[in-house]
PDB file of N, CA and C in Angstrom:
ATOM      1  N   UNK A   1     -16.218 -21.840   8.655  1.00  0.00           N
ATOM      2  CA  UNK A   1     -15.051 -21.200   8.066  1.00  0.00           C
ATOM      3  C   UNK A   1     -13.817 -22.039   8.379  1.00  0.00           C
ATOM      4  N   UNK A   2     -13.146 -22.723   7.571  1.00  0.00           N
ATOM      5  CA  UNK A   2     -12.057 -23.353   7.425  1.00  0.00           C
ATOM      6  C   UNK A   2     -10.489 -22.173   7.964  1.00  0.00           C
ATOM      7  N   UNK A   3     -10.051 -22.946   9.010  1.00  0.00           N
ATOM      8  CA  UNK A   3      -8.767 -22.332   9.284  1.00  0.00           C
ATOM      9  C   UNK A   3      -7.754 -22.115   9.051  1.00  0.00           C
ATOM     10  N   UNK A   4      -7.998 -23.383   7.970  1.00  0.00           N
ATOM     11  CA  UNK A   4      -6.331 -24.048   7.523  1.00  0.00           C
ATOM     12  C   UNK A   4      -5.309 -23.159   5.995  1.00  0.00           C
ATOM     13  N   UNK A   5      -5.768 -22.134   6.103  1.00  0.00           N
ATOM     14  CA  UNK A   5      -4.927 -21.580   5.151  1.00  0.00           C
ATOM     15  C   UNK A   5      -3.718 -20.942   5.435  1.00  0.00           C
ATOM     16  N   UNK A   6      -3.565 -20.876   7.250  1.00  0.00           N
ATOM     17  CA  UNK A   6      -2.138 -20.348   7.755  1.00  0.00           C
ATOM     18  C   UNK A   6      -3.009 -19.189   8.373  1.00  0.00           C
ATOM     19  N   UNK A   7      -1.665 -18.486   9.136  1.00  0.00           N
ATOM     20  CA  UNK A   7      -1.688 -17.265   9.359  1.00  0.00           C
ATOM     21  C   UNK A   7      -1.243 -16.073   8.851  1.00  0.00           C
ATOM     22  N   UNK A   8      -1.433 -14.706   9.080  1.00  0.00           N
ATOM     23  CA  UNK A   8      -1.272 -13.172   8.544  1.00  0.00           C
ATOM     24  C   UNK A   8      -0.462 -12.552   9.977  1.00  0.00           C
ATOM     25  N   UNK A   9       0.673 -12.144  10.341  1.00  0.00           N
ATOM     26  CA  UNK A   9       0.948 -11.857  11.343  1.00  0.00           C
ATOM     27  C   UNK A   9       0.876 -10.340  10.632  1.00  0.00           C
ATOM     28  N   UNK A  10       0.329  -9.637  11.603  1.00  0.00           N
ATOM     29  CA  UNK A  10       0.139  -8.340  11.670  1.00  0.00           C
ATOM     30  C   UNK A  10       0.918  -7.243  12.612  1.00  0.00           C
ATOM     31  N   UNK A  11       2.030  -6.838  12.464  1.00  0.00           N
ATOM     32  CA  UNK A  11       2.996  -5.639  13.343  1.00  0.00           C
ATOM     33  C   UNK A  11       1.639  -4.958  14.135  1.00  0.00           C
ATOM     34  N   UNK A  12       1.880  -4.408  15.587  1.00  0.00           N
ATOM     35  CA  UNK A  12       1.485  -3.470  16.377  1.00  0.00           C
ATOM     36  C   UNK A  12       1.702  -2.005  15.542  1.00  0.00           C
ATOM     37  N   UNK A  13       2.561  -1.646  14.968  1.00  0.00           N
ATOM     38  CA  UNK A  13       3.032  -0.574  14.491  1.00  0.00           C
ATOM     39  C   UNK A  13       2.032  -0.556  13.081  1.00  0.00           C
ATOM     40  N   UNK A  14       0.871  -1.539  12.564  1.00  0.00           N
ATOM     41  CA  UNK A  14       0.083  -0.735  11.747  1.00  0.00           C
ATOM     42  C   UNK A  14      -0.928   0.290  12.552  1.00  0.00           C
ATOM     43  N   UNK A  15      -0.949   0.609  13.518  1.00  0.00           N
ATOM     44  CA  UNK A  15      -1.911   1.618  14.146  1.00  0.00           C
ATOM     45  C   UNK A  15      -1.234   2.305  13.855  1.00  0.00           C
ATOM     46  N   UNK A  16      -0.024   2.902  12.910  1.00  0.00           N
ATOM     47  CA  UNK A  16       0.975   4.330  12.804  1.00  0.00           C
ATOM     48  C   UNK A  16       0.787   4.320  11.300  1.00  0.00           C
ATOM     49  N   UNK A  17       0.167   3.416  10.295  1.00  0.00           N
ATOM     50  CA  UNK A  17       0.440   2.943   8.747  1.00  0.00           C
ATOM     51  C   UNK A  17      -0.671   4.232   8.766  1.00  0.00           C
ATOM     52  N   UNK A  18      -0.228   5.017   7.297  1.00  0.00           N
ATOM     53  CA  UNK A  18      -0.822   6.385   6.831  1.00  0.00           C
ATOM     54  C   UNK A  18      -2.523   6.076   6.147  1.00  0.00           C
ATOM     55  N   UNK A  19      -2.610   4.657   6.191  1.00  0.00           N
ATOM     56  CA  UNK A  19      -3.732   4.359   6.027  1.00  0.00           C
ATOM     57  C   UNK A  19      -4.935   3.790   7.097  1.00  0.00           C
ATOM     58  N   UNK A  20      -4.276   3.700   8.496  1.00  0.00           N
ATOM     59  CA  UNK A  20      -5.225   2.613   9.330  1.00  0.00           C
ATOM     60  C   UNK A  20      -6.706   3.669   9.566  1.00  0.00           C
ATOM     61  N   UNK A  21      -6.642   4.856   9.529  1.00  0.00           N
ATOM     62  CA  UNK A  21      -7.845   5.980   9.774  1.00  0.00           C
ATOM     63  C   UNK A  21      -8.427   5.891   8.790  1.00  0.00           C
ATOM     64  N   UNK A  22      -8.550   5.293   7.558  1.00  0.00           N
ATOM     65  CA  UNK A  22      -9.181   4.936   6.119  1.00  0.00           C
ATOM     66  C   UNK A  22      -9.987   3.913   6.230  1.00  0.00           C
ATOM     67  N   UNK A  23     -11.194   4.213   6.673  1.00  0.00           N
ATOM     68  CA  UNK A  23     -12.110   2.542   6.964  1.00  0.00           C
ATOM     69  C   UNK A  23     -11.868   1.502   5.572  1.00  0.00           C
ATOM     70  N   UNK A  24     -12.119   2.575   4.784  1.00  0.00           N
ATOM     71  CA  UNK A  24     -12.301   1.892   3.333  1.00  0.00           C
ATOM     72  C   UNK A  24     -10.710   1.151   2.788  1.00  0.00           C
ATOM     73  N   UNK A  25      -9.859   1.966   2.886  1.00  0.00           N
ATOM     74  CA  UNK A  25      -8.628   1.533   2.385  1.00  0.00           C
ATOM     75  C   UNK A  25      -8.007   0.102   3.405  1.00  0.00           C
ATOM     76  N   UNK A  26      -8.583   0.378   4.515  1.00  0.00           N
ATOM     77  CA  UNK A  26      -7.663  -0.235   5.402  1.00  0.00           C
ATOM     78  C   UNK A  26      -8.301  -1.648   5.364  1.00  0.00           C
ATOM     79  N   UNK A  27     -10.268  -1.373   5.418  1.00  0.00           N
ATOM     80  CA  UNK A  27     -10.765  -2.895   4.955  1.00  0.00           C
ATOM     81  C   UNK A  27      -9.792  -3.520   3.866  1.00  0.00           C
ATOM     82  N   UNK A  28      -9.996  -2.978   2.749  1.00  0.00           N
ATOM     83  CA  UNK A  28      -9.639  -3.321   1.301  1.00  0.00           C
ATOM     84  C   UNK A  28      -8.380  -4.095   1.419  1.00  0.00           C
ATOM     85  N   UNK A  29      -7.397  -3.346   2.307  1.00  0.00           N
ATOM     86  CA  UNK A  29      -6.232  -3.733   2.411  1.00  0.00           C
ATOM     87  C   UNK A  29      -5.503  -5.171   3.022  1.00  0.00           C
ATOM     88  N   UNK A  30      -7.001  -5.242   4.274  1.00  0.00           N
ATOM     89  CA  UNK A  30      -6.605  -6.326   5.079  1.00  0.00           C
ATOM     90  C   UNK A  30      -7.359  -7.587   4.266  1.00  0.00           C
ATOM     91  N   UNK A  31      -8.060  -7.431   3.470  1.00  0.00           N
ATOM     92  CA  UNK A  31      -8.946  -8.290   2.905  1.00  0.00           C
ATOM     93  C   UNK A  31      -7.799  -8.818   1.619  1.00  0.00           C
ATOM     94  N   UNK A  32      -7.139  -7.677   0.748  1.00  0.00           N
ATOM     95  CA  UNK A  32      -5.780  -8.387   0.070  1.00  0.00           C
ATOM     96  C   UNK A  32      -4.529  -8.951   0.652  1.00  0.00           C
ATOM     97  N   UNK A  33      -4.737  -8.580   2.086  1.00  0.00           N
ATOM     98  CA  UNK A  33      -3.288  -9.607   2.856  1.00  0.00           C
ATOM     99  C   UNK A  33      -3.955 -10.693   3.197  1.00  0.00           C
ATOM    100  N   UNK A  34      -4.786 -11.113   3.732  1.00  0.00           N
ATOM    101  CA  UNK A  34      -5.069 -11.994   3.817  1.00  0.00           C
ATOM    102  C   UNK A  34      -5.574 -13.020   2.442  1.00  0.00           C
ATOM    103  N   UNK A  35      -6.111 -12.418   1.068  1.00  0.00           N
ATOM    104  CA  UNK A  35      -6.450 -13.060   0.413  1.00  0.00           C
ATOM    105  C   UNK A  35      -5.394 -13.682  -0.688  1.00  0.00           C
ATOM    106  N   UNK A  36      -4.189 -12.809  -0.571  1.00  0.00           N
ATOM    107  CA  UNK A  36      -2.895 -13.279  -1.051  1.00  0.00           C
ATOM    108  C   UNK A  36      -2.536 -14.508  -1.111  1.00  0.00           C
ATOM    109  N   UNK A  37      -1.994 -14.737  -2.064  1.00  0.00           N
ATOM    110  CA  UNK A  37      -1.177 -16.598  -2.027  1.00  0.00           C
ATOM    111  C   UNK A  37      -0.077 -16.054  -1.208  1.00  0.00           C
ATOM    112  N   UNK A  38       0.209 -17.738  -0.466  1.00  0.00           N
ATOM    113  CA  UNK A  38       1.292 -17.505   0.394  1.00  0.00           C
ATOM    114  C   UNK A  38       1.785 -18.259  -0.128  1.00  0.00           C
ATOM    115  N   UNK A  39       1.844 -18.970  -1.310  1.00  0.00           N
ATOM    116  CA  UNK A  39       2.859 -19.816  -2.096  1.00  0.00           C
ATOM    117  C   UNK A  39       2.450 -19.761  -3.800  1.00  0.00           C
ATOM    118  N   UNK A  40       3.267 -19.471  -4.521  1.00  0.00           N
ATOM    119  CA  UNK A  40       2.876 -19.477  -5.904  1.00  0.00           C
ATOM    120  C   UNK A  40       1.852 -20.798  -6.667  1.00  0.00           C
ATOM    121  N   UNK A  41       0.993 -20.332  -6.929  1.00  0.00           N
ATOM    122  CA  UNK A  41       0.129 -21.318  -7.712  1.00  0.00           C
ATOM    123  C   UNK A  41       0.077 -20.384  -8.962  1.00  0.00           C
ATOM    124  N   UNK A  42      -0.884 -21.534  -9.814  1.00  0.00           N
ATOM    125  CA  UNK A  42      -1.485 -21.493 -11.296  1.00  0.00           C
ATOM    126  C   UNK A  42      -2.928 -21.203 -10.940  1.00  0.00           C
ATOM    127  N   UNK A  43      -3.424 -20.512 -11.927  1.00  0.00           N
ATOM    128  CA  UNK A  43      -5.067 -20.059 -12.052  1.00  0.00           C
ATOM    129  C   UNK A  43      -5.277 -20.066 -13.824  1.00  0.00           C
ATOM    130  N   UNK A  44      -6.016 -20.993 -14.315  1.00  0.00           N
ATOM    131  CA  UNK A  44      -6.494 -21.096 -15.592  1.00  0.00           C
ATOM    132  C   UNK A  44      -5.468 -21.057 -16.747  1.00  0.00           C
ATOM    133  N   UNK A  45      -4.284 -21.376 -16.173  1.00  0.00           N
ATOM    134  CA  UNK A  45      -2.907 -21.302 -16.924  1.00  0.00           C
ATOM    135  C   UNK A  45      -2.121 -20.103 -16.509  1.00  0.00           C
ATOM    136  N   UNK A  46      -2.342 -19.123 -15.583  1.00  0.00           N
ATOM    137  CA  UNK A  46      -1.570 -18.169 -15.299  1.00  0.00           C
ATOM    138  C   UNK A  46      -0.703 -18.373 -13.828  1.00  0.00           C
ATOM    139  N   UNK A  47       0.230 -17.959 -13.668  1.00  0.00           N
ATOM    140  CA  UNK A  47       1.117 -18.049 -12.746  1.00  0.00           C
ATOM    141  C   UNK A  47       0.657 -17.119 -11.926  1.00  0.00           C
ATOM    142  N   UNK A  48       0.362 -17.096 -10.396  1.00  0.00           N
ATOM    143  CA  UNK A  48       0.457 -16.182  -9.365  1.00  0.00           C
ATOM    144  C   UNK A  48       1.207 -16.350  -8.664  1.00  0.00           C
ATOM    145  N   UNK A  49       2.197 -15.266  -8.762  1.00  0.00           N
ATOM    146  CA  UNK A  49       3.037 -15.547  -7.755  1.00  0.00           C
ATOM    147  C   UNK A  49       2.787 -15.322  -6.050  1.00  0.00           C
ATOM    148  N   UNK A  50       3.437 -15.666  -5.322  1.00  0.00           N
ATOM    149  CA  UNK A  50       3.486 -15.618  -3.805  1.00  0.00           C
ATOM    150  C   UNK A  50       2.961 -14.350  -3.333  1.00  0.00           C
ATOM    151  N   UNK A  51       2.099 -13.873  -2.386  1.00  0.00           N
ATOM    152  CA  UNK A  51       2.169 -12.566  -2.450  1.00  0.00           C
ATOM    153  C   UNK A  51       0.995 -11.918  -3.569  1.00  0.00           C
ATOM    154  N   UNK A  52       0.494 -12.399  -3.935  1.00  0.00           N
ATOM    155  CA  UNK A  52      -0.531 -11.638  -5.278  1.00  0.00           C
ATOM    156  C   UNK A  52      -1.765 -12.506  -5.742  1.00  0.00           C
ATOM    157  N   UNK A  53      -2.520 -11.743  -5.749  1.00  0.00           N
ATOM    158  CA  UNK A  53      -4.239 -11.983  -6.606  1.00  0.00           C
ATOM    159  C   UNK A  53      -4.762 -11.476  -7.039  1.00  0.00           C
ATOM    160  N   UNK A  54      -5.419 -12.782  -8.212  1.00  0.00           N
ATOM    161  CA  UNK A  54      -6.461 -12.522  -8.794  1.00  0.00           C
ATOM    162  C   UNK A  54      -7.686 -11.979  -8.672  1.00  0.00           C
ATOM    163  N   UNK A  55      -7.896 -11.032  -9.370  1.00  0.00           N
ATOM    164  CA  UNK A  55      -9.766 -10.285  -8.575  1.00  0.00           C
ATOM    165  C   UNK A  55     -10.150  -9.198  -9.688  1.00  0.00           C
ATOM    166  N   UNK A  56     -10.838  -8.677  -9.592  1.00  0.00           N
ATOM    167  CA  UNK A  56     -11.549  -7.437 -10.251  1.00  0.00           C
ATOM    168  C   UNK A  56     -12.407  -6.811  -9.377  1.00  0.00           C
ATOM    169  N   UNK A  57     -12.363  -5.470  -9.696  1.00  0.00           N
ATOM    170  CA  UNK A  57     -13.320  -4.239  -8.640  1.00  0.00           C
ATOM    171  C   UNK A  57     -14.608  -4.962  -8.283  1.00  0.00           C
ATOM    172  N   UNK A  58     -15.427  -5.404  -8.645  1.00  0.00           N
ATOM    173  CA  UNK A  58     -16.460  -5.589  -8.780  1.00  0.00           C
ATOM    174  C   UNK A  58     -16.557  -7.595  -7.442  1.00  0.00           C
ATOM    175  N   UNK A  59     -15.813  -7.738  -7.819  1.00  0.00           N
ATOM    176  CA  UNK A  59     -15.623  -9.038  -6.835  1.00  0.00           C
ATOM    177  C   UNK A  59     -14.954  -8.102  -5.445  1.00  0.00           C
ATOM    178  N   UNK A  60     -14.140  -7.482  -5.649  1.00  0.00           N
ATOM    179  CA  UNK A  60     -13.719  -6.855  -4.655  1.00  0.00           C
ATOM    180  C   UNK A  60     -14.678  -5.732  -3.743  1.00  0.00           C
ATOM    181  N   UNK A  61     -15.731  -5.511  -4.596  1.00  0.00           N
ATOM    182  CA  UNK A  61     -16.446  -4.451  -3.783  1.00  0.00           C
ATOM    183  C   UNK A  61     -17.714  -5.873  -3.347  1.00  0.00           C
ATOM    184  N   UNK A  62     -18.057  -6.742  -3.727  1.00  0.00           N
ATOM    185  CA  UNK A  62     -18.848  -8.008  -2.948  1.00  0.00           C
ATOM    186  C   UNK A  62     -18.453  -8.495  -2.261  1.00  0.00           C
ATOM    187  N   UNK A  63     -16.860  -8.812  -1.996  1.00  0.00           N
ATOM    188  CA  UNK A  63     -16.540  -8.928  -0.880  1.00  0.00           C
ATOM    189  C   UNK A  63     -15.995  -8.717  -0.067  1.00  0.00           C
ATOM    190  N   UNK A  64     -15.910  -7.418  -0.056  1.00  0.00           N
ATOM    191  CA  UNK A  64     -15.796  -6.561   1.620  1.00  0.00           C
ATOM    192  C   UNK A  64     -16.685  -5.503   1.420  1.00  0.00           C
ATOM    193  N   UNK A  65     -17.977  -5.543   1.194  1.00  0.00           N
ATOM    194  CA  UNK A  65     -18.841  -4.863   0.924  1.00  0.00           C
ATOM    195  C   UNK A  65     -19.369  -2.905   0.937  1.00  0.00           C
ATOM    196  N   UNK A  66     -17.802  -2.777  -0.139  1.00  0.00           N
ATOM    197  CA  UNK A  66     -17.565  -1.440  -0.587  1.00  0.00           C
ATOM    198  C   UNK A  66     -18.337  -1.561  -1.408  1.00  0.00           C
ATOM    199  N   UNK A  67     -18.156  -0.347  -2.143  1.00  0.00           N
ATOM    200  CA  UNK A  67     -19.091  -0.008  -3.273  1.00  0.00           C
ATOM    201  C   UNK A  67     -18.103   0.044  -4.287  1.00  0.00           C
ATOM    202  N   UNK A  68     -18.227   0.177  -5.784  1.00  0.00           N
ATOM    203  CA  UNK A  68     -17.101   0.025  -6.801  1.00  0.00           C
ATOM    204  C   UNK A  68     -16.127   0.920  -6.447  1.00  0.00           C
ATOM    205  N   UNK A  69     -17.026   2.064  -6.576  1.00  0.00           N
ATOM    206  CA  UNK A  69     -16.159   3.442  -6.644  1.00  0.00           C
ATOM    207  C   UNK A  69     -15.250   3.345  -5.715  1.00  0.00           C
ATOM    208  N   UNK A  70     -15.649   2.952  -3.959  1.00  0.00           N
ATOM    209  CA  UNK A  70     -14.764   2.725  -2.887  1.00  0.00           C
ATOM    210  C   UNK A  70     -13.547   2.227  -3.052  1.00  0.00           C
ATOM    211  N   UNK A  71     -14.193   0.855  -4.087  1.00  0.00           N
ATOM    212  CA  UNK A  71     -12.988   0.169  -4.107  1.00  0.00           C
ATOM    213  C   UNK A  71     -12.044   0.559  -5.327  1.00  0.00           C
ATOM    214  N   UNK A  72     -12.348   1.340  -6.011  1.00  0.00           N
ATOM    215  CA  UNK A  72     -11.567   2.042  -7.368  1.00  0.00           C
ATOM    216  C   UNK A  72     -10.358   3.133  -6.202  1.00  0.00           C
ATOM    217  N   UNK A  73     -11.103   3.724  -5.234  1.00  0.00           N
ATOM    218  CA  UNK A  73     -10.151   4.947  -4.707  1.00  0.00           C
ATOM    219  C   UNK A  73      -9.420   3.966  -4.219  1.00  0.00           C
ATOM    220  N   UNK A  74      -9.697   3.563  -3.331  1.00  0.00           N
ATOM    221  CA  UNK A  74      -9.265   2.182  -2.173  1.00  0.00           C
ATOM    222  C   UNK A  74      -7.383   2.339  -2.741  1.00  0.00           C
ATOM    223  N   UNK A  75      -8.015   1.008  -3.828  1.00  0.00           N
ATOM    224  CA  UNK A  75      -7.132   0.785  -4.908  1.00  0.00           C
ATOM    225  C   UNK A  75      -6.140   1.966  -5.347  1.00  0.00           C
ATOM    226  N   UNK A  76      -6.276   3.033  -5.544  1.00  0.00           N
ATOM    227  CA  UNK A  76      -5.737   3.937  -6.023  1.00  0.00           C
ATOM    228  C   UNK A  76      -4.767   4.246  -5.201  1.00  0.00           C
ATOM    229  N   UNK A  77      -5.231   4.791  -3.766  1.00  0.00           N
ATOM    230  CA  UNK A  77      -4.622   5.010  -2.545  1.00  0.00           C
ATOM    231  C   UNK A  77      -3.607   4.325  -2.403  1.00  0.00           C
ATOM    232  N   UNK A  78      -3.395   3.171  -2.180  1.00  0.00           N
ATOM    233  CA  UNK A  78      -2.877   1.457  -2.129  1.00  0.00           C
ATOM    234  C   UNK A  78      -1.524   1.860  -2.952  1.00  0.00           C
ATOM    235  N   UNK A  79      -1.829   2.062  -4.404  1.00  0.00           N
ATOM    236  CA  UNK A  79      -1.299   1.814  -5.432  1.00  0.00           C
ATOM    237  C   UNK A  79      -0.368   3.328  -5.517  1.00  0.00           C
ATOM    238  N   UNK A  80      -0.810   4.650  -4.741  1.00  0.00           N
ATOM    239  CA  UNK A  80       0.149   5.473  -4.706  1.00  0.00           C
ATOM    240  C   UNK A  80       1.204   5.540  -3.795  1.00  0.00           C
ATOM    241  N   UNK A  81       0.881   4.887  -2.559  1.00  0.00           N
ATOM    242  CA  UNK A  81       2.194   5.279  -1.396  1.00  0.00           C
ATOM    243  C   UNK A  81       2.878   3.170  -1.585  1.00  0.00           C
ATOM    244  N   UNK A  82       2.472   2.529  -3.001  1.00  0.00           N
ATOM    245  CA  UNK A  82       3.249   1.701  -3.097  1.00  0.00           C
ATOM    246  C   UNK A  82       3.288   0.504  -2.167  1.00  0.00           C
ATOM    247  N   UNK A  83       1.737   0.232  -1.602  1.00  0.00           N
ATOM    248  CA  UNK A  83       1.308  -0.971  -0.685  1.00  0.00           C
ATOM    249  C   UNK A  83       1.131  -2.029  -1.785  1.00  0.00           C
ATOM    250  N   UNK A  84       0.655  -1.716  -2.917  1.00  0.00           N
ATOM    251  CA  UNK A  84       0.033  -2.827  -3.889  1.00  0.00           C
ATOM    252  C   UNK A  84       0.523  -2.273  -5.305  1.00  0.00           C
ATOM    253  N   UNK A  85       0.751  -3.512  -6.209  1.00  0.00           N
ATOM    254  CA  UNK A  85       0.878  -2.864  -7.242  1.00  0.00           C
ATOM    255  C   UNK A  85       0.040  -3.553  -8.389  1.00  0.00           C
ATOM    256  N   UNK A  86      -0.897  -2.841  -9.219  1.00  0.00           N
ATOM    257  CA  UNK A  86      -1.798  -3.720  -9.981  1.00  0.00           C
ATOM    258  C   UNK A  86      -1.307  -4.525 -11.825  1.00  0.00           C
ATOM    259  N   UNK A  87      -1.905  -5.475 -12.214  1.00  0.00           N
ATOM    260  CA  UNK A  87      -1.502  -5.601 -13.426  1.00  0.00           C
ATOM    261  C   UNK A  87      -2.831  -6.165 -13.943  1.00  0.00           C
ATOM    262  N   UNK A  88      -3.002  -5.252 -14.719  1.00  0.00           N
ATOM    263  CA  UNK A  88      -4.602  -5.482 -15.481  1.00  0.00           C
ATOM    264  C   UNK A  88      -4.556  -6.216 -16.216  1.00  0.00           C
ATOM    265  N   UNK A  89      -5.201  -6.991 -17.173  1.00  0.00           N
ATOM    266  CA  UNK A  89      -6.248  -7.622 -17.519  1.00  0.00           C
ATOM    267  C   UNK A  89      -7.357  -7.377 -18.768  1.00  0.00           C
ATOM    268  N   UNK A  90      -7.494  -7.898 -19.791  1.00  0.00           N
ATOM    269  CA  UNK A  90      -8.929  -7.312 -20.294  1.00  0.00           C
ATOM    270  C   UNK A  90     -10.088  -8.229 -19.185  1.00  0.00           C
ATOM    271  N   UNK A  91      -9.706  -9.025 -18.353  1.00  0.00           N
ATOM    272  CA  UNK A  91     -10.742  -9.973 -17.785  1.00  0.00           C
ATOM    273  C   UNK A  91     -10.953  -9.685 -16.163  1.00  0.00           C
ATOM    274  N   UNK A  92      -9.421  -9.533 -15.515  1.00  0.00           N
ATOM    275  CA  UNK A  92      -9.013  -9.521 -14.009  1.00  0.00           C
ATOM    276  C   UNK A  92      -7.764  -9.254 -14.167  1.00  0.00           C
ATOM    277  N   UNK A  93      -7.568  -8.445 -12.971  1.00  0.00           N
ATOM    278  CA  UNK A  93      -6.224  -8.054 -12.271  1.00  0.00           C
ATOM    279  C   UNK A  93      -5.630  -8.803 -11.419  1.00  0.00           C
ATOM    280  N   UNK A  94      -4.337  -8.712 -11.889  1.00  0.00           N
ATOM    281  CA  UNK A  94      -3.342  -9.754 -10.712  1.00  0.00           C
ATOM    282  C   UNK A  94      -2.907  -8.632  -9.824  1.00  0.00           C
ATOM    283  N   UNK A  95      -3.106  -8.385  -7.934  1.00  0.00           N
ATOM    284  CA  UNK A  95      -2.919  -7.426  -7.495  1.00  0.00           C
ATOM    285  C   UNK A  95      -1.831  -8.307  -6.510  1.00  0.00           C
ATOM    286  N   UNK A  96      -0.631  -7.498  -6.199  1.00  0.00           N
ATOM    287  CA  UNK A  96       0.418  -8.237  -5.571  1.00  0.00           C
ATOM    288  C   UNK A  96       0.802  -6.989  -4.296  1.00  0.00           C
ATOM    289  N   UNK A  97       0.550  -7.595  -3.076  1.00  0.00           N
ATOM    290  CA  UNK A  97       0.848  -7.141  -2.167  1.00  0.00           C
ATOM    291  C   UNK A  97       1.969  -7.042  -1.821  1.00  0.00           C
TER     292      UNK A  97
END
């Protein structure tokens, strides 16, 4: 496993975040901070900005080994108290942390 993509500094004060008791949400969650660009690139002609990725449920439940549905609530959860915000796709979602 290659190191060199930087670091994720993580606050002490997520043991208080309304999600850390959510196995599922909280995997999901740490798996999109960390999988985030930390600098804007291009993907197949699309712009990602800083902060946001490319993925779909289905890549997302292979790798952090939820199940769809998990990762459909996951997502949902995320997307109501305003941790993530999604922009669909007929192909993949750009999800921006």
């Amino acid at each position: 496993m290659s190191m060199s993509k930087g670091w994720v500094c993580i606050h002490r004060k997520i043991l208080e975040w309304e999600w850390f008791d959510d196995p599922n949400v909280f995997r999901l969650f740490m798996y999109l901070l960390l999988s985030a660009n930390h600098k804007e690139q291009k993907w197949k002609g699309v712009v990602v900005p800083k902060g946001s990725l490319i993925t779909g449920r289905e890549s997302l439940a292979l790798k952090t080994g939820l199940s769809i549905q998990q990762v459909r609530t996951s997502l949902n959860k995320l997307k109501s108290t305003g941790e993530i915000t999604i922009k669909p796709t007929s192909k993949y979602s750009i999800i921006s942390v």
